[in-house]
Amino acid sequence: MNPTTTQLLQQEVPLSWYLLLSAVLFALGVVFLIKRNLITVFMSIELMLNAVNLSFVTFAHQWHEVKGQIFVFFVMMVAAAEAAVGLAIIIAVFRARATLAVDRIDLMKL
Amino acid sequence: MHLILFIVFAGICLAGAINLLLQTHPINSALSLIVVMTSLAVLYLLLGAEFLAAAQVIVYGGAIMVLFTFVVMLLNAGREERTLGSRSARVVGFPAVAVILAVVATVILHAQGLGTADLSAGITSTEDLSSVLFTKLLLPFEVTSVLILIAILGAVALARHGHGDPEGKSERTGEQ
């Protein structure tokens, strides 16, 4: 094993890279909101929640603080509740309108 | 080793997220979201959050994504028409996202005092996590369980067949 490989193996990752990854994932989630399918729009919201979770875990690691990780735990619980209710709403909307395209679901009342 | 693992899984994560954007069929998007979530679980492990890595795989990769794929298949969601969004999204939205991302990236890269992600400080064990969760943060935990209960009741009430329409007249029963 040559010295550069050993150096590469032992190199540590700056925490800012994790935060950058989190920011990029969040931006991708925002860009994604232009999708035309109700379910895919909902998935992009999950992606944004995950991006924020990653930065929570990063800061928890930075400050050696357990509470940051516990906050991620709460976010996961809320996301699970949100997914259950949101998907139930999607099913109800699909029953009423027989479409999932967000362009065609633009009225509160039938 | 840490660097290599980070690069590999961050790359998989970003590739999954971009694939999510490019796919037109919702089931493909759901499967690439599972890839994103699983690689995020590995990143959590690299940051020493072992419980969260397990919870990420179980709750997100397992429960939530199964729910998503189930709904996609139940509704038989077809291919969506490809679009670049509305005009306002193109003119205002994308530049705004780019600017915000640039600002955040600049702030992050100039931040002082951010350490490195080494595991010398030790992995946060489930014991550490739960001793704080069940002593100092017991009330929020219990409130979360009430929230989950309300969400279950709401989901059942919303998805019940013939909700608010006992005769089922407005139901499109022929489509099942």
PDB file of C-alpha atoms in Angstrom:
ATOM      1  CA  MET A   1       0.000   0.000   0.000  1.00  0.00           C
ATOM      2  CA  ASN A   2       1.599   3.273  -1.052  1.00  0.00           C
ATOM      3  CA  PRO A   3       1.613   6.318   1.222  1.00  0.00           C
ATOM      4  CA  THR A   4      -1.079   8.236  -0.649  1.00  0.00           C
ATOM      5  CA  THR A   5      -3.520   5.349  -0.302  1.00  0.00           C
ATOM      6  CA  THR A   6      -2.842   5.157   3.419  1.00  0.00           C
ATOM      7  CA  GLN A   7      -3.308   8.897   3.664  1.00  0.00           C
ATOM      8  CA  LEU A   8      -6.576   8.639   1.782  1.00  0.00           C
ATOM      9  CA  LEU A   9      -7.774   5.873   4.069  1.00  0.00           C
ATOM     10  CA  GLN A  10      -7.048   7.862   7.186  1.00  0.00           C
ATOM     11  CA  GLN A  11      -8.357  11.188   6.009  1.00  0.00           C
ATOM     12  CA  GLU A  12     -11.341  12.505   7.880  1.00  0.00           C
ATOM     13  CA  VAL A  13     -14.398  14.114   6.434  1.00  0.00           C
ATOM     14  CA  PRO A  14     -15.144  17.717   7.413  1.00  0.00           C
ATOM     15  CA  LEU A  15     -18.617  18.116   8.843  1.00  0.00           C
ATOM     16  CA  SER A  16     -19.285  20.903   6.348  1.00  0.00           C
ATOM     17  CA  TRP A  17     -19.451  18.273   3.628  1.00  0.00           C
ATOM     18  CA  TYR A  18     -22.335  16.609   5.409  1.00  0.00           C
ATOM     19  CA  LEU A  19     -24.069  19.966   5.740  1.00  0.00           C
ATOM     20  CA  LEU A  20     -23.485  20.661   2.046  1.00  0.00           C
ATOM     21  CA  LEU A  21     -24.978  17.283   1.136  1.00  0.00           C
ATOM     22  CA  SER A  22     -27.952  18.135   3.309  1.00  0.00           C
ATOM     23  CA  ALA A  23     -28.383  21.521   1.602  1.00  0.00           C
ATOM     24  CA  VAL A  24     -28.140  19.961  -1.862  1.00  0.00           C
ATOM     25  CA  LEU A  25     -30.697  17.286  -0.975  1.00  0.00           C
ATOM     26  CA  PHE A  26     -33.042  19.951   0.376  1.00  0.00           C
ATOM     27  CA  ALA A  27     -32.661  22.021  -2.812  1.00  0.00           C
ATOM     28  CA  LEU A  28     -33.371  18.926  -4.913  1.00  0.00           C
ATOM     29  CA  GLY A  29     -36.495  18.369  -2.835  1.00  0.00           C
ATOM     30  CA  VAL A  30     -37.630  21.935  -3.538  1.00  0.00           C
ATOM     31  CA  VAL A  31     -36.907  21.644  -7.269  1.00  0.00           C
ATOM     32  CA  PHE A  32     -38.848  18.426  -7.297  1.00  0.00           C
ATOM     33  CA  LEU A  33     -42.051  20.131  -6.210  1.00  0.00           C
ATOM     34  CA  ILE A  34     -42.686  20.916  -9.884  1.00  0.00           C
ATOM     35  CA  LYS A  35     -43.536  17.272 -10.475  1.00  0.00           C
ATOM     36  CA  ARG A  36     -47.051  16.765 -11.705  1.00  0.00           C
ATOM     37  CA  ASN A  37     -48.009  13.715  -9.682  1.00  0.00           C
ATOM     38  CA  LEU A  38     -49.514  14.162  -6.227  1.00  0.00           C
ATOM     39  CA  ILE A  39     -47.612  11.171  -4.815  1.00  0.00           C
ATOM     40  CA  THR A  40     -44.267  12.333  -6.211  1.00  0.00           C
ATOM     41  CA  VAL A  41     -44.782  15.804  -4.771  1.00  0.00           C
ATOM     42  CA  PHE A  42     -45.394  14.141  -1.413  1.00  0.00           C
ATOM     43  CA  MET A  43     -42.196  12.110  -1.847  1.00  0.00           C
ATOM     44  CA  SER A  44     -40.218  15.300  -2.406  1.00  0.00           C
ATOM     45  CA  ILE A  45     -41.478  16.576   0.942  1.00  0.00           C
ATOM     46  CA  GLU A  46     -40.140  13.384   2.543  1.00  0.00           C
ATOM     47  CA  LEU A  47     -36.819  14.020   0.810  1.00  0.00           C
ATOM     48  CA  MET A  48     -36.668  17.521   2.307  1.00  0.00           C
ATOM     49  CA  LEU A  49     -37.446  16.142   5.775  1.00  0.00           C
ATOM     50  CA  ASN A  50     -34.604  13.652   5.359  1.00  0.00           C
ATOM     51  CA  ALA A  51     -32.206  16.398   4.296  1.00  0.00           C
ATOM     52  CA  VAL A  52     -33.007  18.388   7.417  1.00  0.00           C
ATOM     53  CA  ASN A  53     -32.567  15.254   9.534  1.00  0.00           C
ATOM     54  CA  LEU A  54     -29.062  14.831   8.142  1.00  0.00           C
ATOM     55  CA  SER A  55     -28.069  18.308   9.268  1.00  0.00           C
ATOM     56  CA  PHE A  56     -29.583  17.652  12.708  1.00  0.00           C
ATOM     57  CA  VAL A  57     -27.446  14.539  13.070  1.00  0.00           C
ATOM     58  CA  THR A  58     -24.385  16.435  11.845  1.00  0.00           C
ATOM     59  CA  PHE A  59     -24.816  19.170  14.431  1.00  0.00           C
ATOM     60  CA  ALA A  60     -25.517  16.577  17.119  1.00  0.00           C
ATOM     61  CA  HIS A  61     -22.168  15.032  16.241  1.00  0.00           C
ATOM     62  CA  GLN A  62     -20.452  18.419  16.232  1.00  0.00           C
ATOM     63  CA  TRP A  63     -21.628  19.432  19.699  1.00  0.00           C
ATOM     64  CA  HIS A  64     -21.676  15.903  21.181  1.00  0.00           C
ATOM     65  CA  GLU A  65     -25.272  16.534  22.081  1.00  0.00           C
ATOM     66  CA  VAL A  66     -27.835  13.728  22.234  1.00  0.00           C
ATOM     67  CA  LYS A  67     -30.822  16.034  21.913  1.00  0.00           C
ATOM     68  CA  GLY A  68     -30.164  16.669  18.236  1.00  0.00           C
ATOM     69  CA  GLN A  69     -30.580  12.981  17.542  1.00  0.00           C
ATOM     70  CA  ILE A  70     -33.727  12.847  19.654  1.00  0.00           C
ATOM     71  CA  PHE A  71     -35.139  15.664  17.561  1.00  0.00           C
ATOM     72  CA  VAL A  72     -34.532  13.541  14.469  1.00  0.00           C
ATOM     73  CA  PHE A  73     -36.446  10.763  16.192  1.00  0.00           C
ATOM     74  CA  PHE A  74     -39.399  13.105  16.692  1.00  0.00           C
ATOM     75  CA  VAL A  75     -39.198  14.278  13.088  1.00  0.00           C
ATOM     76  CA  MET A  76     -39.368  10.638  11.987  1.00  0.00           C
ATOM     77  CA  MET A  77     -42.469  10.053  14.100  1.00  0.00           C
ATOM     78  CA  VAL A  78     -44.169  13.160  12.733  1.00  0.00           C
ATOM     79  CA  ALA A  79     -43.200  12.147   9.194  1.00  0.00           C
ATOM     80  CA  ALA A  80     -44.757   8.734   9.740  1.00  0.00           C
ATOM     81  CA  ALA A  81     -47.988  10.323  10.987  1.00  0.00           C
ATOM     82  CA  GLU A  82     -47.904  12.785   8.105  1.00  0.00           C
ATOM     83  CA  ALA A  83     -47.404  10.008   5.558  1.00  0.00           C
ATOM     84  CA  ALA A  84     -50.354   8.053   6.952  1.00  0.00           C
ATOM     85  CA  VAL A  85     -52.716  11.038   6.880  1.00  0.00           C
ATOM     86  CA  GLY A  86     -51.374  12.413   3.591  1.00  0.00           C
ATOM     87  CA  LEU A  87     -51.717   9.142   1.748  1.00  0.00           C
ATOM     88  CA  ALA A  88     -55.243   8.737   3.124  1.00  0.00           C
ATOM     89  CA  ILE A  89     -56.050  12.196   1.737  1.00  0.00           C
ATOM     90  CA  ILE A  90     -54.517  11.191  -1.604  1.00  0.00           C
ATOM     91  CA  ILE A  91     -56.723   8.105  -1.718  1.00  0.00           C
ATOM     92  CA  ALA A  92     -59.799  10.209  -0.898  1.00  0.00           C
ATOM     93  CA  VAL A  93     -58.883  12.750  -3.600  1.00  0.00           C
ATOM     94  CA  PHE A  94     -58.340   9.977  -6.128  1.00  0.00           C
ATOM     95  CA  ARG A  95     -61.742   8.503  -5.298  1.00  0.00           C
ATOM     96  CA  ALA A  96     -63.446  11.822  -5.823  1.00  0.00           C
ATOM     97  CA  ARG A  97     -61.614  12.880  -8.988  1.00  0.00           C
ATOM     98  CA  ALA A  98     -59.994   9.778 -10.474  1.00  0.00           C
ATOM     99  CA  THR A  99     -56.790  11.678 -11.160  1.00  0.00           C
ATOM    100  CA  LEU A 100     -53.494  12.317  -9.419  1.00  0.00           C
ATOM    101  CA  ALA A 101     -52.320  15.216 -11.578  1.00  0.00           C
ATOM    102  CA  VAL A 102     -51.942  18.286  -9.387  1.00  0.00           C
ATOM    103  CA  ASP A 103     -53.003  20.557 -12.258  1.00  0.00           C
ATOM    104  CA  ARG A 104     -56.433  18.996 -12.239  1.00  0.00           C
ATOM    105  CA  ILE A 105     -56.837  19.109  -8.450  1.00  0.00           C
ATOM    106  CA  ASP A 106     -57.145  22.851  -8.108  1.00  0.00           C
ATOM    107  CA  LEU A 107     -60.572  23.241  -6.537  1.00  0.00           C
ATOM    108  CA  MET A 108     -61.471  22.543  -2.943  1.00  0.00           C
ATOM    109  CA  LYS A 109     -65.031  21.681  -3.922  1.00  0.00           C
ATOM    110  CA  LEU A 110     -66.173  19.418  -6.704  1.00  0.00           C
TER     111      LEU A 110
ATOM    112  CA  MET B   1     -11.969   4.740   5.077  1.00  0.00           C
ATOM    113  CA  HIS B   2     -14.395   7.315   6.409  1.00  0.00           C
ATOM    114  CA  LEU B   3     -13.767   9.538   3.386  1.00  0.00           C
ATOM    115  CA  ILE B   4     -14.289   6.702   0.933  1.00  0.00           C
ATOM    116  CA  LEU B   5     -17.497   5.575   2.636  1.00  0.00           C
ATOM    117  CA  PHE B   6     -18.759   9.144   2.727  1.00  0.00           C
ATOM    118  CA  ILE B   7     -18.043   9.733  -0.961  1.00  0.00           C
ATOM    119  CA  VAL B   8     -19.605   6.441  -2.029  1.00  0.00           C
ATOM    120  CA  PHE B   9     -22.789   6.829  -0.035  1.00  0.00           C
ATOM    121  CA  ALA B  10     -23.180  10.560  -0.585  1.00  0.00           C
ATOM    122  CA  GLY B  11     -22.830   9.817  -4.299  1.00  0.00           C
ATOM    123  CA  ILE B  12     -25.477   7.087  -4.136  1.00  0.00           C
ATOM    124  CA  CYS B  13     -27.698   9.442  -2.166  1.00  0.00           C
ATOM    125  CA  LEU B  14     -27.402  12.275  -4.696  1.00  0.00           C
ATOM    126  CA  ALA B  15     -27.793   9.905  -7.640  1.00  0.00           C
ATOM    127  CA  GLY B  16     -30.954   8.509  -6.068  1.00  0.00           C
ATOM    128  CA  ALA B  17     -32.337  12.000  -5.459  1.00  0.00           C
ATOM    129  CA  ILE B  18     -31.627  13.115  -9.037  1.00  0.00           C
ATOM    130  CA  ASN B  19     -33.064   9.875 -10.392  1.00  0.00           C
ATOM    131  CA  LEU B  20     -36.173  10.611  -8.341  1.00  0.00           C
ATOM    132  CA  LEU B  21     -36.518  13.890 -10.232  1.00  0.00           C
ATOM    133  CA  LEU B  22     -35.990  12.378 -13.665  1.00  0.00           C
ATOM    134  CA  GLN B  23     -38.245   9.354 -13.401  1.00  0.00           C
ATOM    135  CA  THR B  24     -41.741   9.785 -14.732  1.00  0.00           C
ATOM    136  CA  HIS B  25     -43.306   6.730 -13.178  1.00  0.00           C
ATOM    137  CA  PRO B  26     -44.128   7.120  -9.442  1.00  0.00           C
ATOM    138  CA  ILE B  27     -43.057   3.581  -8.573  1.00  0.00           C
ATOM    139  CA  ASN B  28     -39.541   4.276  -9.883  1.00  0.00           C
ATOM    140  CA  SER B  29     -39.459   7.472  -7.846  1.00  0.00           C
ATOM    141  CA  ALA B  30     -40.523   5.546  -4.742  1.00  0.00           C
ATOM    142  CA  LEU B  31     -37.794   2.947  -5.244  1.00  0.00           C
ATOM    143  CA  SER B  32     -35.098   5.586  -5.692  1.00  0.00           C
ATOM    144  CA  LEU B  33     -36.354   7.336  -2.562  1.00  0.00           C
ATOM    145  CA  ILE B  34     -35.709   4.055  -0.720  1.00  0.00           C
ATOM    146  CA  VAL B  35     -32.135   4.151  -2.061  1.00  0.00           C
ATOM    147  CA  VAL B  36     -31.733   7.730  -0.779  1.00  0.00           C
ATOM    148  CA  MET B  37     -33.043   6.820   2.669  1.00  0.00           C
ATOM    149  CA  THR B  38     -30.901   3.718   3.037  1.00  0.00           C
ATOM    150  CA  SER B  39     -27.727   5.552   2.058  1.00  0.00           C
ATOM    151  CA  LEU B  40     -28.655   8.305   4.516  1.00  0.00           C
ATOM    152  CA  ALA B  41     -28.822   5.585   7.179  1.00  0.00           C
ATOM    153  CA  VAL B  42     -25.202   4.703   6.383  1.00  0.00           C
ATOM    154  CA  LEU B  43     -24.255   8.374   6.701  1.00  0.00           C
ATOM    155  CA  TYR B  44     -25.946   8.451  10.116  1.00  0.00           C
ATOM    156  CA  LEU B  45     -23.796   5.488  11.129  1.00  0.00           C
ATOM    157  CA  LEU B  46     -20.699   7.370   9.975  1.00  0.00           C
ATOM    158  CA  LEU B  47     -21.780  10.223  12.244  1.00  0.00           C
ATOM    159  CA  GLY B  48     -22.112   7.837  15.169  1.00  0.00           C
ATOM    160  CA  ALA B  49     -25.891   7.735  15.379  1.00  0.00           C
ATOM    161  CA  GLU B  50     -26.493   4.008  15.422  1.00  0.00           C
ATOM    162  CA  PHE B  51     -30.041   4.076  16.740  1.00  0.00           C
ATOM    163  CA  LEU B  52     -31.082   6.613  14.140  1.00  0.00           C
ATOM    164  CA  ALA B  53     -29.509   4.542  11.381  1.00  0.00           C
ATOM    165  CA  ALA B  54     -31.611   1.562  12.434  1.00  0.00           C
ATOM    166  CA  ALA B  55     -34.705   3.721  12.863  1.00  0.00           C
ATOM    167  CA  GLN B  56     -34.140   5.287   9.451  1.00  0.00           C
ATOM    168  CA  VAL B  57     -34.105   1.893   7.762  1.00  0.00           C
ATOM    169  CA  ILE B  58     -37.066   0.582   9.762  1.00  0.00           C
ATOM    170  CA  VAL B  59     -39.314   3.652   9.827  1.00  0.00           C
ATOM    171  CA  TYR B  60     -38.469   5.373   6.534  1.00  0.00           C
ATOM    172  CA  GLY B  61     -37.134   2.592   4.350  1.00  0.00           C
ATOM    173  CA  GLY B  62     -39.581   0.116   5.811  1.00  0.00           C
ATOM    174  CA  ALA B  63     -42.842   1.592   7.001  1.00  0.00           C
ATOM    175  CA  ILE B  64     -43.229   4.872   5.139  1.00  0.00           C
ATOM    176  CA  MET B  65     -41.949   3.668   1.776  1.00  0.00           C
ATOM    177  CA  VAL B  66     -44.034   0.502   1.937  1.00  0.00           C
ATOM    178  CA  LEU B  67     -47.016   2.776   2.478  1.00  0.00           C
ATOM    179  CA  PHE B  68     -45.969   4.856  -0.544  1.00  0.00           C
ATOM    180  CA  THR B  69     -45.473   1.897  -2.870  1.00  0.00           C
ATOM    181  CA  PHE B  70     -48.713   0.413  -1.599  1.00  0.00           C
ATOM    182  CA  VAL B  71     -50.637   3.580  -2.455  1.00  0.00           C
ATOM    183  CA  VAL B  72     -48.919   3.915  -5.852  1.00  0.00           C
ATOM    184  CA  MET B  73     -49.908   0.373  -6.723  1.00  0.00           C
ATOM    185  CA  LEU B  74     -53.384   0.652  -5.202  1.00  0.00           C
ATOM    186  CA  LEU B  75     -54.208   3.747  -7.230  1.00  0.00           C
ATOM    187  CA  ASN B  76     -52.496   2.310 -10.296  1.00  0.00           C
ATOM    188  CA  ALA B  77     -50.751   5.640 -10.785  1.00  0.00           C
ATOM    189  CA  GLY B  78     -49.636   5.901 -14.360  1.00  0.00           C
ATOM    190  CA  ARG B  79     -46.846   7.727 -16.057  1.00  0.00           C
ATOM    191  CA  GLU B  80     -47.036  11.461 -15.519  1.00  0.00           C
ATOM    192  CA  GLU B  81     -46.680  13.928 -18.314  1.00  0.00           C
ATOM    193  CA  ARG B  82     -43.228  15.447 -18.388  1.00  0.00           C
ATOM    194  CA  THR B  83     -43.233  19.106 -17.549  1.00  0.00           C
ATOM    195  CA  LEU B  84     -40.926  21.938 -16.699  1.00  0.00           C
ATOM    196  CA  GLY B  85     -43.385  23.445 -14.293  1.00  0.00           C
ATOM    197  CA  SER B  86     -45.295  26.637 -14.616  1.00  0.00           C
ATOM    198  CA  ARG B  87     -43.754  29.795 -15.981  1.00  0.00           C
ATOM    199  CA  SER B  88     -43.428  31.327 -12.524  1.00  0.00           C
ATOM    200  CA  ALA B  89     -41.615  28.207 -11.324  1.00  0.00           C
ATOM    201  CA  ARG B  90     -39.091  28.518 -14.149  1.00  0.00           C
ATOM    202  CA  VAL B  91     -38.593  32.263 -13.918  1.00  0.00           C
ATOM    203  CA  VAL B  92     -38.672  32.769 -10.159  1.00  0.00           C
ATOM    204  CA  GLY B  93     -38.520  29.377  -8.501  1.00  0.00           C
ATOM    205  CA  PHE B  94     -35.398  27.766  -9.935  1.00  0.00           C
ATOM    206  CA  PRO B  95     -33.188  30.881  -9.662  1.00  0.00           C
ATOM    207  CA  ALA B  96     -34.433  31.388  -6.111  1.00  0.00           C
ATOM    208  CA  VAL B  97     -33.533  27.809  -5.190  1.00  0.00           C
ATOM    209  CA  ALA B  98     -30.111  28.229  -6.808  1.00  0.00           C
ATOM    210  CA  VAL B  99     -29.476  31.482  -4.939  1.00  0.00           C
ATOM    211  CA  ILE B 100     -30.557  30.027  -1.597  1.00  0.00           C
ATOM    212  CA  LEU B 101     -28.392  26.961  -2.162  1.00  0.00           C
ATOM    213  CA  ALA B 102     -25.422  29.177  -3.055  1.00  0.00           C
ATOM    214  CA  VAL B 103     -25.912  31.328   0.045  1.00  0.00           C
ATOM    215  CA  VAL B 104     -26.236  28.319   2.328  1.00  0.00           C
ATOM    216  CA  ALA B 105     -23.196  26.652   0.758  1.00  0.00           C
ATOM    217  CA  THR B 106     -21.130  29.816   1.208  1.00  0.00           C
ATOM    218  CA  VAL B 107     -22.161  30.100   4.847  1.00  0.00           C
ATOM    219  CA  ILE B 108     -21.374  26.437   5.478  1.00  0.00           C
ATOM    220  CA  LEU B 109     -17.993  26.569   3.755  1.00  0.00           C
ATOM    221  CA  HIS B 110     -16.959  29.698   5.651  1.00  0.00           C
ATOM    222  CA  ALA B 111     -18.218  28.487   9.011  1.00  0.00           C
ATOM    223  CA  GLN B 112     -15.550  28.398  11.657  1.00  0.00           C
ATOM    224  CA  GLY B 113     -15.239  25.735  14.271  1.00  0.00           C
ATOM    225  CA  LEU B 114     -16.900  22.908  12.414  1.00  0.00           C
ATOM    226  CA  GLY B 115     -15.064  19.731  13.279  1.00  0.00           C
ATOM    227  CA  THR B 116     -14.482  16.574  11.356  1.00  0.00           C
ATOM    228  CA  ALA B 117     -16.635  13.502  11.346  1.00  0.00           C
ATOM    229  CA  ASP B 118     -14.479  11.064  13.272  1.00  0.00           C
ATOM    230  CA  LEU B 119     -15.786   8.454  15.610  1.00  0.00           C
ATOM    231  CA  SER B 120     -13.120   9.005  18.267  1.00  0.00           C
ATOM    232  CA  ALA B 121     -15.699  10.717  20.471  1.00  0.00           C
ATOM    233  CA  GLY B 122     -17.612   7.465  20.473  1.00  0.00           C
ATOM    234  CA  ILE B 123     -20.865   6.272  19.031  1.00  0.00           C
ATOM    235  CA  THR B 124     -24.033   7.563  20.637  1.00  0.00           C
ATOM    236  CA  SER B 125     -25.462   4.361  22.012  1.00  0.00           C
ATOM    237  CA  THR B 126     -29.154   3.648  22.286  1.00  0.00           C
ATOM    238  CA  GLU B 127     -28.692   3.744  26.045  1.00  0.00           C
ATOM    239  CA  ASP B 128     -27.471   7.355  26.008  1.00  0.00           C
ATOM    240  CA  LEU B 129     -30.299   8.320  23.712  1.00  0.00           C
ATOM    241  CA  SER B 130     -33.042   6.626  25.686  1.00  0.00           C
ATOM    242  CA  SER B 131     -31.850   7.878  29.070  1.00  0.00           C
ATOM    243  CA  VAL B 132     -32.342  11.445  27.854  1.00  0.00           C
ATOM    244  CA  LEU B 133     -35.518  10.625  25.936  1.00  0.00           C
ATOM    245  CA  PHE B 134     -37.259   8.935  28.846  1.00  0.00           C
ATOM    246  CA  THR B 135     -36.193  11.308  31.592  1.00  0.00           C
ATOM    247  CA  LYS B 136     -35.841  14.870  30.352  1.00  0.00           C
ATOM    248  CA  LEU B 137     -38.001  14.567  27.251  1.00  0.00           C
ATOM    249  CA  LEU B 138     -40.693  12.232  28.504  1.00  0.00           C
ATOM    250  CA  LEU B 139     -43.559  14.661  27.943  1.00  0.00           C
ATOM    251  CA  PRO B 140     -42.762  15.319  24.235  1.00  0.00           C
ATOM    252  CA  PHE B 141     -42.439  11.564  23.767  1.00  0.00           C
ATOM    253  CA  GLU B 142     -45.890  10.956  25.208  1.00  0.00           C
ATOM    254  CA  VAL B 143     -47.351  13.804  23.166  1.00  0.00           C
ATOM    255  CA  THR B 144     -45.881  12.131  20.070  1.00  0.00           C
ATOM    256  CA  SER B 145     -47.720   8.934  20.889  1.00  0.00           C
ATOM    257  CA  VAL B 146     -50.973  10.903  21.149  1.00  0.00           C
ATOM    258  CA  LEU B 147     -50.153  12.481  17.772  1.00  0.00           C
ATOM    259  CA  ILE B 148     -49.656   9.052  16.225  1.00  0.00           C
ATOM    260  CA  LEU B 149     -52.990   7.908  17.658  1.00  0.00           C
ATOM    261  CA  ILE B 150     -54.760  10.951  16.196  1.00  0.00           C
ATOM    262  CA  ALA B 151     -53.040  10.334  12.851  1.00  0.00           C
ATOM    263  CA  ILE B 152     -54.255   6.727  12.810  1.00  0.00           C
ATOM    264  CA  LEU B 153     -57.819   7.806  13.566  1.00  0.00           C
ATOM    265  CA  GLY B 154     -57.626  10.543  10.926  1.00  0.00           C
ATOM    266  CA  ALA B 155     -56.254   8.181   8.296  1.00  0.00           C
ATOM    267  CA  VAL B 156     -58.982   5.630   8.976  1.00  0.00           C
ATOM    268  CA  ALA B 157     -61.692   8.301   8.901  1.00  0.00           C
ATOM    269  CA  LEU B 158     -60.358   9.751   5.636  1.00  0.00           C
ATOM    270  CA  ALA B 159     -59.825   6.518   3.771  1.00  0.00           C
ATOM    271  CA  ARG B 160     -63.033   4.842   4.880  1.00  0.00           C
ATOM    272  CA  HIS B 161     -65.096   3.694   1.953  1.00  0.00           C
ATOM    273  CA  GLY B 162     -68.047   5.935   1.167  1.00  0.00           C
ATOM    274  CA  HIS B 163     -66.995   8.598   3.632  1.00  0.00           C
ATOM    275  CA  GLY B 164     -69.746  11.184   4.068  1.00  0.00           C
ATOM    276  CA  ASP B 165     -71.781   9.441   1.391  1.00  0.00           C
ATOM    277  CA  PRO B 166     -73.697   6.495   2.808  1.00  0.00           C
ATOM    278  CA  GLU B 167     -75.280   5.537  -0.504  1.00  0.00           C
ATOM    279  CA  GLY B 168     -71.892   5.481  -2.214  1.00  0.00           C
ATOM    280  CA  LYS B 169     -73.377   7.398  -5.126  1.00  0.00           C
ATOM    281  CA  SER B 170     -70.340   9.504  -5.865  1.00  0.00           C
ATOM    282  CA  GLU B 171     -68.015   6.506  -5.664  1.00  0.00           C
ATOM    283  CA  ARG B 172     -66.524   5.366  -8.907  1.00  0.00           C
ATOM    284  CA  THR B 173     -67.063   1.743  -8.113  1.00  0.00           C
ATOM    285  CA  GLY B 174     -66.615   0.673 -11.692  1.00  0.00           C
ATOM    286  CA  GLU B 175     -62.935   1.478 -11.563  1.00  0.00           C
ATOM    287  CA  GLN B 176     -61.889  -1.003  -8.962  1.00  0.00           C
TER     288      GLN B 176
END
